[in-house]
Amino acid sequence: MNEIIRNIKTRRSVRKFSAKPVEDNILNEIITAGLYAPSAMNTQLWQITVIKNEDMLVRLQKAVAKALDRPDYHRFYNCPVFIIVTVPEDYRHGAVDTACVLQNMFLAAHSLGVGSVWINQLRDCYDNREVRELLTEAGIPENHICFGCAAIGYPDCELPSDRENKGVVKFF
Ligand SMILES: Cc1cc2nc3c(=O)[nH]c(=O)nc-3n(C[C@H](O)[C@H](O)[C@H](O)COP(=O)(O)O)c2cc1C
């Protein structure tokens, strides 16, 4: 098995992170991998917003918890880096382009020994007033919407070794 295939097959979602910061050069590699994702007609309309500021992460956690009426909502699994991918609201390929960006980053992170997991909750509350104010403060354009985010950091857990694949594959 080549290294790329091995990396794809061994990546797992990580939901427990160590406090160790992700070094800038490693983080840049991960973000750059996201920028190399395919996009419909090569539009590359995404914005990748990287949040490491603890105060902002806690305020975002609280705003999401309130917006979704989930008082116990976690601080994005206490990840040291939270990445928000946004796209213009009138761009019809935004969801799929976002998924390509996130998966590129997940795989790049895994290849560098860094853990990651998709975080979906902003999708359901990005236009809540308090959440939107924080997104604006973080530099996200008002006309951008969010289909997915990533929690990134060094794993503080073992990755499950294998998984059952339930998707259907047919050859004709
Ligand atoms: C669209 C999408 C939304 C997801 N949302 C969340 C989420 O909000 N929180 C979470 O812990 N995992 C989330 N996940 C991760 C999935 O639970 C995970 O990929 C799946 O269980 C398979 O496990 P694996 O990533 O370890 O292979 C999401 C994944 C996708 C593709």
mmCIF file of C-alpha atoms and ligand atoms in Angstrom:
data_model
loop_
_atom_site.group_PDB
_atom_site.id
_atom_site.type_symbol
_atom_site.label_atom_id
_atom_site.label_comp_id
_atom_site.label_asym_id
_atom_site.label_seq_id
_atom_site.Cartn_x
_atom_site.Cartn_y
_atom_site.Cartn_z
ATOM 1 C CA MET A 1 0.000 0.000 0.000
ATOM 2 C CA ASN A 2 1.462 3.409 -0.850
ATOM 3 C CA GLU A 3 1.743 6.160 1.750
ATOM 4 C CA ILE A 4 -1.155 8.232 0.398
ATOM 5 C CA ILE A 5 -3.569 5.305 0.548
ATOM 6 C CA ARG A 6 -2.284 4.340 3.973
ATOM 7 C CA ASN A 7 -2.839 7.917 5.177
ATOM 8 C CA ILE A 8 -6.414 7.935 3.854
ATOM 9 C CA LYS A 9 -7.193 4.594 5.467
ATOM 10 C CA THR A 10 -5.689 5.339 8.870
ATOM 11 C CA ARG A 11 -7.149 8.841 9.364
ATOM 12 C CA ARG A 12 -9.728 8.946 12.136
ATOM 13 C CA SER A 13 -11.657 11.729 13.788
ATOM 14 C CA VAL A 14 -9.921 12.910 16.949
ATOM 15 C CA ARG A 15 -12.027 14.282 19.800
ATOM 16 C CA LYS A 16 -9.449 14.570 22.563
ATOM 17 C CA PHE A 17 -6.548 16.933 22.068
ATOM 18 C CA SER A 18 -3.401 17.604 24.049
ATOM 19 C CA ALA A 19 -2.613 21.173 25.068
ATOM 20 C CA LYS A 20 0.514 21.133 22.917
ATOM 21 C CA PRO A 21 0.274 23.953 20.373
ATOM 22 C CA VAL A 22 0.464 23.110 16.685
ATOM 23 C CA GLU A 23 3.681 24.639 15.339
ATOM 24 C CA ASP A 24 3.211 27.407 12.759
ATOM 25 C CA ASN A 25 5.030 25.542 9.992
ATOM 26 C CA ILE A 26 2.891 22.437 10.537
ATOM 27 C CA LEU A 27 -0.295 24.490 10.659
ATOM 28 C CA ASN A 28 0.690 26.283 7.470
ATOM 29 C CA GLU A 29 1.188 22.943 5.719
ATOM 30 C CA ILE A 30 -2.303 21.870 6.795
ATOM 31 C CA ILE A 31 -3.920 25.118 5.664
ATOM 32 C CA THR A 32 -2.047 25.064 2.365
ATOM 33 C CA ALA A 33 -3.342 21.554 1.712
ATOM 34 C CA GLY A 34 -6.843 23.010 2.154
ATOM 35 C CA LEU A 35 -6.077 25.713 -0.383
ATOM 36 C CA TYR A 36 -5.124 23.041 -2.915
ATOM 37 C CA ALA A 37 -8.599 21.470 -2.812
ATOM 38 C CA PRO A 38 -10.580 21.197 -6.012
ATOM 39 C CA SER A 39 -13.475 23.603 -6.484
ATOM 40 C CA ALA A 40 -16.249 23.877 -9.048
ATOM 41 C CA MET A 41 -14.817 25.683 -12.071
ATOM 42 C CA ASN A 42 -11.739 26.431 -9.948
ATOM 43 C CA THR A 43 -13.558 29.305 -8.260
ATOM 44 C CA GLN A 44 -11.777 28.881 -4.887
ATOM 45 C CA LEU A 45 -14.358 31.135 -3.265
ATOM 46 C CA TRP A 46 -13.733 29.857 0.251
ATOM 47 C CA GLN A 47 -12.243 31.728 3.164
ATOM 48 C CA ILE A 48 -10.281 29.727 5.722
ATOM 49 C CA THR A 49 -10.365 31.431 9.110
ATOM 50 C CA VAL A 50 -7.953 30.070 11.694
ATOM 51 C CA ILE A 51 -8.741 30.746 15.345
ATOM 52 C CA LYS A 52 -6.183 30.046 18.059
ATOM 53 C CA ASN A 53 -7.214 32.828 20.442
ATOM 54 C CA GLU A 54 -8.623 31.194 23.580
ATOM 55 C CA ASP A 55 -10.876 34.118 24.465
ATOM 56 C CA MET A 56 -12.459 34.027 21.010
ATOM 57 C CA LEU A 57 -12.881 30.246 21.154
ATOM 58 C CA VAL A 58 -14.654 30.414 24.501
ATOM 59 C CA ARG A 59 -16.911 33.235 23.341
ATOM 60 C CA LEU A 60 -17.721 31.266 20.189
ATOM 61 C CA GLN A 61 -18.436 28.136 22.209
ATOM 62 C CA LYS A 62 -20.832 30.079 24.452
ATOM 63 C CA ALA A 63 -22.565 31.744 21.529
ATOM 64 C CA VAL A 64 -23.020 28.402 19.726
ATOM 65 C CA ALA A 65 -24.251 26.742 22.928
ATOM 66 C CA LYS A 66 -26.820 29.510 23.404
ATOM 67 C CA ALA A 67 -27.899 29.632 19.761
ATOM 68 C CA LEU A 68 -28.469 25.866 19.630
ATOM 69 C CA ASP A 69 -29.880 25.671 23.147
ATOM 70 C CA ARG A 70 -27.148 23.197 24.090
ATOM 71 C CA PRO A 71 -25.827 24.557 27.410
ATOM 72 C CA ASP A 72 -23.243 21.762 27.690
ATOM 73 C CA TYR A 73 -21.809 22.246 24.227
ATOM 74 C CA HIS A 74 -18.067 21.553 24.361
ATOM 75 C CA ARG A 75 -15.304 24.019 23.500
ATOM 76 C CA PHE A 76 -14.707 22.262 20.195
ATOM 77 C CA TYR A 77 -13.150 19.337 22.070
ATOM 78 C CA ASN A 78 -10.626 21.786 23.574
ATOM 79 C CA CYS A 79 -8.689 21.889 20.336
ATOM 80 C CA PRO A 80 -5.821 24.382 20.175
ATOM 81 C CA VAL A 81 -6.756 25.378 16.620
ATOM 82 C CA PHE A 82 -10.249 25.853 15.229
ATOM 83 C CA ILE A 83 -10.665 26.383 11.509
ATOM 84 C CA ILE A 84 -13.831 27.847 10.026
ATOM 85 C CA VAL A 85 -14.383 27.404 6.291
ATOM 86 C CA THR A 86 -16.870 29.837 4.780
ATOM 87 C CA VAL A 87 -18.188 30.501 1.289
ATOM 88 C CA PRO A 88 -20.394 33.171 -0.281
ATOM 89 C CA GLU A 89 -24.077 32.468 0.417
ATOM 90 C CA ASP A 90 -25.036 32.689 -3.277
ATOM 91 C CA TYR A 91 -22.394 30.178 -4.421
ATOM 92 C CA ARG A 92 -24.192 26.936 -5.197
ATOM 93 C CA HIS A 93 -21.195 24.634 -4.790
ATOM 94 C CA GLY A 94 -20.255 25.954 -1.374
ATOM 95 C CA ALA A 95 -21.043 22.803 0.594
ATOM 96 C CA VAL A 96 -19.069 20.446 -1.606
ATOM 97 C CA ASP A 97 -16.116 22.789 -2.011
ATOM 98 C CA THR A 98 -16.036 23.149 1.766
ATOM 99 C CA ALA A 99 -15.945 19.384 2.167
ATOM 100 C CA CYS A 100 -13.004 19.154 -0.257
ATOM 101 C CA VAL A 101 -11.087 21.818 1.683
ATOM 102 C CA LEU A 102 -11.769 20.134 5.013
ATOM 103 C CA GLN A 103 -10.853 16.655 3.837
ATOM 104 C CA ASN A 104 -7.591 17.914 2.333
ATOM 105 C CA MET A 105 -6.763 19.486 5.685
ATOM 106 C CA PHE A 106 -7.766 16.370 7.645
ATOM 107 C CA LEU A 107 -5.519 14.189 5.513
ATOM 108 C CA ALA A 108 -2.615 16.625 5.598
ATOM 109 C CA ALA A 109 -2.954 16.914 9.376
ATOM 110 C CA HIS A 110 -2.993 13.145 9.800
ATOM 111 C CA SER A 111 0.110 12.739 7.630
ATOM 112 C CA LEU A 112 1.891 15.171 9.962
ATOM 113 C CA GLY A 113 0.795 13.437 13.164
ATOM 114 C CA VAL A 114 -1.889 16.025 13.923
ATOM 115 C CA GLY A 115 -5.467 15.055 14.754
ATOM 116 C CA SER A 116 -8.643 16.603 13.417
ATOM 117 C CA VAL A 117 -12.402 16.311 13.350
ATOM 118 C CA TRP A 118 -15.192 17.958 11.401
ATOM 119 C CA ILE A 119 -17.273 20.310 13.567
ATOM 120 C CA ASN A 120 -20.748 20.859 12.163
ATOM 121 C CA GLN A 121 -22.537 23.107 14.632
ATOM 122 C CA LEU A 122 -21.748 26.461 13.042
ATOM 123 C CA ARG A 123 -23.687 25.348 10.009
ATOM 124 C CA ASP A 124 -26.851 25.515 12.108
ATOM 125 C CA CYS A 125 -26.217 28.878 13.739
ATOM 126 C CA TYR A 126 -23.824 31.039 11.672
ATOM 127 C CA ASP A 127 -26.574 33.617 11.207
ATOM 128 C CA ASN A 128 -27.546 33.794 14.847
ATOM 129 C CA ARG A 129 -26.858 37.411 15.854
ATOM 130 C CA GLU A 130 -24.269 36.709 18.561
ATOM 131 C CA VAL A 131 -22.506 34.056 16.497
ATOM 132 C CA ARG A 132 -22.464 36.324 13.444
ATOM 133 C CA GLU A 133 -20.961 39.179 15.485
ATOM 134 C CA LEU A 134 -18.078 36.921 16.483
ATOM 135 C CA LEU A 135 -17.597 35.710 12.916
ATOM 136 C CA THR A 136 -17.473 39.343 11.788
ATOM 137 C CA GLU A 137 -14.939 40.107 14.517
ATOM 138 C CA ALA A 138 -12.854 37.208 13.188
ATOM 139 C CA GLY A 139 -12.873 38.760 9.711
ATOM 140 C CA ILE A 140 -15.491 36.594 8.018
ATOM 141 C CA PRO A 141 -17.470 38.546 5.388
ATOM 142 C CA GLU A 142 -21.158 39.176 6.159
ATOM 143 C CA ASN A 143 -22.232 37.406 2.969
ATOM 144 C CA HIS A 144 -20.341 34.219 3.853
ATOM 145 C CA ILE A 145 -22.007 31.135 5.259
ATOM 146 C CA CYS A 146 -20.516 28.073 6.916
ATOM 147 C CA PHE A 147 -20.942 24.412 5.980
ATOM 148 C CA GLY A 148 -18.208 23.018 8.189
ATOM 149 C CA CYS A 149 -15.304 23.635 10.533
ATOM 150 C CA ALA A 150 -12.313 21.664 11.761
ATOM 151 C CA ALA A 151 -10.936 21.123 15.240
ATOM 152 C CA ILE A 152 -7.186 20.568 14.937
ATOM 153 C CA GLY A 153 -4.512 19.574 17.438
ATOM 154 C CA TYR A 154 -2.214 16.825 18.636
ATOM 155 C CA PRO A 155 -4.236 13.769 19.684
ATOM 156 C CA ASP A 156 -4.409 12.884 23.344
ATOM 157 C CA CYS A 157 -5.838 9.453 22.533
ATOM 158 C CA GLU A 158 -5.217 6.379 20.440
ATOM 159 C CA LEU A 159 -6.822 6.349 17.012
ATOM 160 C CA PRO A 160 -9.140 3.396 16.397
ATOM 161 C CA SER A 161 -7.217 0.980 14.225
ATOM 162 C CA ASP A 162 -9.899 -0.070 11.791
ATOM 163 C CA ARG A 163 -13.439 0.711 10.898
ATOM 164 C CA GLU A 164 -16.398 -0.951 9.268
ATOM 165 C CA ASN A 165 -17.182 0.579 5.865
ATOM 166 C CA LYS A 166 -20.910 0.636 5.216
ATOM 167 C CA GLY A 167 -21.042 2.481 1.889
ATOM 168 C CA VAL A 168 -22.355 0.587 -1.104
ATOM 169 C CA VAL A 169 -20.019 -0.112 -4.037
ATOM 170 C CA LYS A 170 -21.324 -1.666 -7.246
ATOM 171 C CA PHE A 171 -19.484 -2.626 -10.390
ATOM 172 C CA PHE A 172 -21.412 -3.152 -13.596
HETATM 173 C C1 LIG B 1 -20.654 16.419 7.383
HETATM 174 C C2 LIG B 1 -19.986 15.888 8.626
HETATM 175 C C3 LIG B 1 -20.332 16.421 9.844
HETATM 176 C C4 LIG B 1 -19.686 15.972 11.014
HETATM 177 N N1 LIG B 1 -19.953 16.602 12.192
HETATM 178 C C5 LIG B 1 -19.291 16.220 13.292
HETATM 179 C C6 LIG B 1 -19.465 16.935 14.519
HETATM 180 O O1 LIG B 1 -20.158 17.941 14.591
HETATM 181 N N2 LIG B 1 -18.808 16.484 15.610
HETATM 182 C C7 LIG B 1 -17.995 15.382 15.569
HETATM 183 O O2 LIG B 1 -17.442 15.025 16.603
HETATM 184 N N3 LIG B 1 -17.779 14.708 14.421
HETATM 185 C C8 LIG B 1 -18.382 15.109 13.294
HETATM 186 N N4 LIG B 1 -18.148 14.467 12.103
HETATM 187 C C9 LIG B 1 -17.192 13.338 12.061
HETATM 188 C C10 LIG B 1 -17.892 12.006 11.849
HETATM 189 O O3 LIG B 1 -18.609 11.647 13.006
HETATM 190 C C11 LIG B 1 -16.821 10.957 11.496
HETATM 191 O O4 LIG B 1 -16.151 11.320 10.326
HETATM 192 C C12 LIG B 1 -17.437 9.572 11.319
HETATM 193 O O5 LIG B 1 -17.970 9.107 12.527
HETATM 194 C C13 LIG B 1 -16.413 8.549 10.799
HETATM 195 O O6 LIG B 1 -15.321 8.457 11.692
HETATM 196 P P1 LIG B 1 -13.837 8.747 11.227
HETATM 197 O O7 LIG B 1 -13.757 10.204 10.795
HETATM 198 O O8 LIG B 1 -13.007 8.477 12.441
HETATM 199 O O9 LIG B 1 -13.501 7.846 10.094
HETATM 200 C C14 LIG B 1 -18.748 14.919 10.936
HETATM 201 C C15 LIG B 1 -18.405 14.392 9.682
HETATM 202 C C16 LIG B 1 -18.984 14.877 8.552
HETATM 203 C C17 LIG B 1 -18.553 14.345 7.196
#
